[in-house]
């Protein structure tokens, strides 16, 4: 069985993850991982990530977490992976575009321009997709992505089946798209969860003991 970690968010993505690549690589190797993908919100430290993974004979994949603006004040999360060198160059353009955007979202027309050579995974169980798990939304994105490969993602938090899994399965059949498991890795050990919660709290500007 091939073990792949498809959505790793490292400490290089300030306040979104606390994983240090030097600790990550040997852990993944000990677990028998054959590939690992970094999906930070910016392309920080991707070269060092790749170098470290290769040192442990783990195939590195470069990706990007992108919030796509589909209009009418709606954004959806997507993981965009470089399939080849052209894809990597387009990831660089996406990262730059998001960096200069006030909202840090990627407009749909930029996605159309930068998706060649990429694979896009839409994590349908992410809260950003609530109310948008329909053919109209998927067809809009497929049309905007040109010839890019698209996959629908499903996460089972704590192994629990998402309430809309059947809806997503039906959607995948209707749009002729594949489904893949998704799971974000933001920290390594269970005891690291509190440190991650602190980082997340800072990023959301609220206190951990705030009842709201």
Short mmCIF file of C-alpha atoms in Angstrom, two decimals:
data_model
loop_
_atom_site.label_atom_id
_atom_site.label_comp_id
_atom_site.label_asym_id
_atom_site.label_seq_id
_atom_site.Cartn_x
_atom_site.Cartn_y
_atom_site.Cartn_z
CA UNK A 1 0.00 0.00 0.00
CA UNK A 2 1.33 3.42 -1.03
CA UNK A 3 1.15 6.02 1.75
CA UNK A 4 0.81 9.62 0.62
CA UNK A 5 0.37 12.80 2.66
CA UNK A 6 -1.48 15.13 0.25
CA UNK A 7 -2.09 18.30 2.28
CA UNK A 8 0.78 19.37 4.55
CA UNK A 9 0.82 22.93 5.89
CA UNK A 10 4.17 23.79 7.45
CA UNK A 11 5.37 26.38 9.90
CA UNK A 12 6.58 28.45 6.96
CA UNK A 13 2.92 29.40 6.47
CA UNK A 14 2.71 31.80 9.39
CA UNK A 15 0.00 30.88 11.94
CA UNK A 16 -1.60 28.29 9.62
CA UNK A 17 0.67 25.39 10.51
CA UNK A 18 3.43 24.59 13.00
CA UNK A 19 5.16 21.65 11.28
CA UNK A 20 8.93 21.91 10.95
CA UNK A 21 10.18 20.15 7.85
CA UNK A 22 13.31 18.80 9.57
CA UNK A 23 11.11 16.85 12.00
CA UNK A 24 8.52 15.99 9.37
CA UNK A 25 10.67 14.12 6.87
CA UNK A 26 12.09 11.45 9.23
CA UNK A 27 8.62 10.91 10.72
CA UNK A 28 7.05 10.37 7.30
CA UNK A 29 9.89 8.04 6.39
CA UNK A 30 9.32 5.98 9.54
CA UNK A 31 5.64 5.69 8.59
CA UNK A 32 6.51 4.44 5.13
CA UNK A 33 5.38 7.49 3.18
CA UNK A 34 6.29 7.49 -0.50
CA UNK A 35 5.12 11.03 -1.31
CA UNK A 36 4.20 14.24 0.48
CA UNK A 37 2.63 17.46 -0.78
CA UNK A 38 3.06 20.91 0.70
CA UNK A 39 0.01 23.17 0.34
CA UNK A 40 0.87 26.40 2.12
CA UNK A 41 -1.00 29.56 1.19
CA UNK A 42 2.22 31.00 -0.26
CA UNK A 43 5.16 29.26 -1.91
CA UNK A 44 7.47 29.91 1.02
CA UNK A 45 10.23 27.37 1.68
CA UNK A 46 9.08 24.93 -1.01
CA UNK A 47 12.61 24.37 -2.30
CA UNK A 48 13.90 23.42 1.14
CA UNK A 49 10.83 21.19 1.61
CA UNK A 50 11.62 19.36 -1.62
CA UNK A 51 15.30 19.04 -0.76
CA UNK A 52 14.53 17.60 2.67
CA UNK A 53 11.96 15.12 1.34
CA UNK A 54 14.28 13.89 -1.38
CA UNK A 55 16.98 13.32 1.23
CA UNK A 56 14.66 10.73 2.80
CA UNK A 57 13.59 9.24 -0.55
CA UNK A 58 10.11 10.76 -0.32
CA UNK A 59 8.68 12.21 -3.52
CA UNK A 60 7.86 15.90 -2.92
CA UNK A 61 4.85 17.56 -4.53
CA UNK A 62 4.49 21.33 -4.63
CA UNK A 63 1.01 22.68 -4.08
CA UNK A 64 -0.82 25.77 -2.94
CA UNK A 65 -3.95 26.37 -0.86
CA UNK A 66 -6.02 28.87 -2.80
CA UNK A 67 -9.32 30.58 -2.04
CA UNK A 68 -11.03 31.06 -5.40
CA UNK A 69 -13.38 34.00 -5.82
CA UNK A 70 -16.30 32.66 -7.87
CA UNK A 71 -18.32 35.86 -7.68
CA UNK A 72 -21.20 37.21 -5.61
CA UNK A 73 -18.99 37.37 -2.49
CA UNK A 74 -18.42 33.60 -2.60
CA UNK A 75 -15.05 31.91 -2.24
CA UNK A 76 -14.17 28.22 -2.22
CA UNK A 77 -11.01 26.48 -1.05
CA UNK A 78 -8.90 24.58 -3.56
CA UNK A 79 -5.58 22.73 -3.42
CA UNK A 80 -3.61 23.39 -6.59
CA UNK A 81 -0.68 21.09 -7.38
CA UNK A 82 2.07 21.51 -9.95
CA UNK A 83 1.95 18.60 -12.39
CA UNK A 84 5.04 19.72 -14.30
CA UNK A 85 7.38 22.69 -14.68
CA UNK A 86 4.72 24.73 -16.46
CA UNK A 87 2.40 24.04 -13.55
CA UNK A 88 5.05 25.18 -11.07
CA UNK A 89 5.53 28.42 -12.99
CA UNK A 90 1.77 28.97 -12.83
CA UNK A 91 1.77 28.27 -9.09
CA UNK A 92 4.35 31.04 -8.75
CA UNK A 93 2.02 33.38 -10.63
CA UNK A 94 -0.94 32.37 -8.47
CA UNK A 95 1.07 32.92 -5.29
CA UNK A 96 2.18 36.35 -6.49
CA UNK A 97 -1.34 37.29 -7.54
CA UNK A 98 -2.77 36.29 -4.15
CA UNK A 99 0.01 38.16 -2.33
CA UNK A 100 -0.89 41.49 -3.96
CA UNK A 101 -4.63 40.95 -3.62
CA UNK A 102 -6.24 42.80 -0.72
CA UNK A 103 -8.61 39.89 -0.09
CA UNK A 104 -5.92 37.24 -0.68
CA UNK A 105 -8.40 35.44 -2.94
CA UNK A 106 -7.74 34.34 -6.51
CA UNK A 107 -10.20 35.80 -9.05
CA UNK A 108 -11.79 33.25 -11.35
CA UNK A 109 -10.30 34.78 -14.51
CA UNK A 110 -6.79 34.44 -13.04
CA UNK A 111 -7.46 30.79 -12.34
CA UNK A 112 -8.30 30.37 -16.01
CA UNK A 113 -4.98 31.96 -16.97
CA UNK A 114 -2.80 30.07 -14.49
CA UNK A 115 -4.20 26.53 -14.25
CA UNK A 116 -2.35 24.89 -17.15
CA UNK A 117 -0.02 22.17 -15.94
CA UNK A 118 -1.83 21.90 -12.61
CA UNK A 119 -4.05 19.44 -10.78
CA UNK A 120 -6.83 20.96 -8.69
CA UNK A 121 -8.50 19.27 -5.75
CA UNK A 122 -11.72 20.81 -4.48
CA UNK A 123 -12.22 19.79 -0.81
CA UNK A 124 -15.99 19.54 -0.97
CA UNK A 125 -16.37 18.89 2.77
CA UNK A 126 -14.63 22.16 3.65
CA UNK A 127 -17.01 24.77 5.16
CA UNK A 128 -16.29 27.12 2.25
CA UNK A 129 -18.19 24.73 -0.02
CA UNK A 130 -21.34 24.78 2.10
CA UNK A 131 -24.29 25.53 -0.17
CA UNK A 132 -22.12 25.23 -3.28
CA UNK A 133 -22.02 21.47 -3.75
CA UNK A 134 -23.88 21.61 -7.04
CA UNK A 135 -23.29 21.03 -10.73
CA UNK A 136 -23.51 24.74 -11.60
CA UNK A 137 -20.57 25.64 -9.34
CA UNK A 138 -18.42 22.70 -10.45
CA UNK A 139 -19.12 23.31 -14.13
CA UNK A 140 -18.19 26.98 -13.69
CA UNK A 141 -14.85 25.99 -12.17
CA UNK A 142 -14.19 23.22 -14.71
CA UNK A 143 -14.79 25.69 -17.54
CA UNK A 144 -12.47 28.23 -15.91
CA UNK A 145 -9.70 25.66 -15.41
CA UNK A 146 -9.35 24.84 -19.08
CA UNK A 147 -7.60 21.51 -19.47
CA UNK A 148 -6.43 21.19 -15.88
CA UNK A 149 -7.14 17.92 -14.08
CA UNK A 150 -9.79 18.28 -11.37
CA UNK A 151 -10.58 16.03 -8.42
CA UNK A 152 -13.29 16.33 -5.77
CA UNK A 153 -11.98 15.86 -2.23
CA UNK A 154 -13.74 14.35 0.77
CA UNK A 155 -12.50 14.46 4.38
CA UNK A 156 -13.67 12.30 7.23
CA UNK A 157 -12.71 14.13 10.41
CA UNK A 158 -12.01 11.59 13.16
CA UNK A 159 -13.19 8.93 10.72
CA UNK A 160 -16.75 10.26 10.72
CA UNK A 161 -18.61 10.25 7.40
CA UNK A 162 -19.61 13.72 6.23
CA UNK A 163 -23.35 14.33 6.02
CA UNK A 164 -23.08 15.37 2.36
CA UNK A 165 -20.92 12.49 1.11
CA UNK A 166 -23.75 11.01 -0.94
CA UNK A 167 -24.42 14.41 -2.48
CA UNK A 168 -20.74 14.68 -3.41
CA UNK A 169 -20.70 11.17 -4.86
CA UNK A 170 -23.72 12.01 -7.01
CA UNK A 171 -22.04 15.25 -8.07
CA UNK A 172 -18.86 13.40 -9.05
CA UNK A 173 -20.85 11.02 -11.26
CA UNK A 174 -22.81 13.87 -12.86
CA UNK A 175 -19.66 15.85 -13.66
CA UNK A 176 -17.50 12.82 -14.51
CA UNK A 177 -14.90 13.68 -11.87
CA UNK A 178 -12.91 11.45 -9.52
CA UNK A 179 -13.12 11.58 -5.71
CA UNK A 180 -10.06 11.51 -3.46
CA UNK A 181 -9.57 11.57 0.30
CA UNK A 182 -8.28 14.85 1.73
CA UNK A 183 -6.82 15.58 5.13
CA UNK A 184 -4.86 18.65 6.18
CA UNK A 185 -1.79 18.07 8.37
CA UNK A 186 -0.98 21.20 10.39
CA UNK A 187 0.94 19.69 13.32
CA UNK A 188 2.74 16.40 13.93
CA UNK A 189 2.01 15.04 17.40
CA UNK A 190 -1.27 15.13 19.37
CA UNK A 191 0.45 17.10 22.12
CA UNK A 192 1.20 19.82 19.53
CA UNK A 193 -2.52 20.56 19.14
CA UNK A 194 -2.56 23.29 21.78
CA UNK A 195 0.35 25.13 20.12
CA UNK A 196 -1.54 24.99 16.86
CA UNK A 197 -4.72 26.28 18.54
CA UNK A 198 -2.75 29.24 19.88
CA UNK A 199 -1.40 30.01 16.40
CA UNK A 200 -4.88 29.69 14.93
CA UNK A 201 -6.34 31.92 17.63
CA UNK A 202 -3.78 34.61 16.87
CA UNK A 203 -4.57 34.39 13.15
CA UNK A 204 -8.29 34.75 13.84
CA UNK A 205 -7.72 37.46 16.45
CA UNK A 206 -9.67 35.93 19.29
CA UNK A 207 -8.88 34.48 22.70
CA UNK A 208 -8.94 30.75 23.35
CA UNK A 209 -11.27 31.24 26.32
CA UNK A 210 -13.67 33.44 24.39
CA UNK A 211 -17.06 31.65 24.59
CA UNK A 212 -18.03 33.12 21.20
#
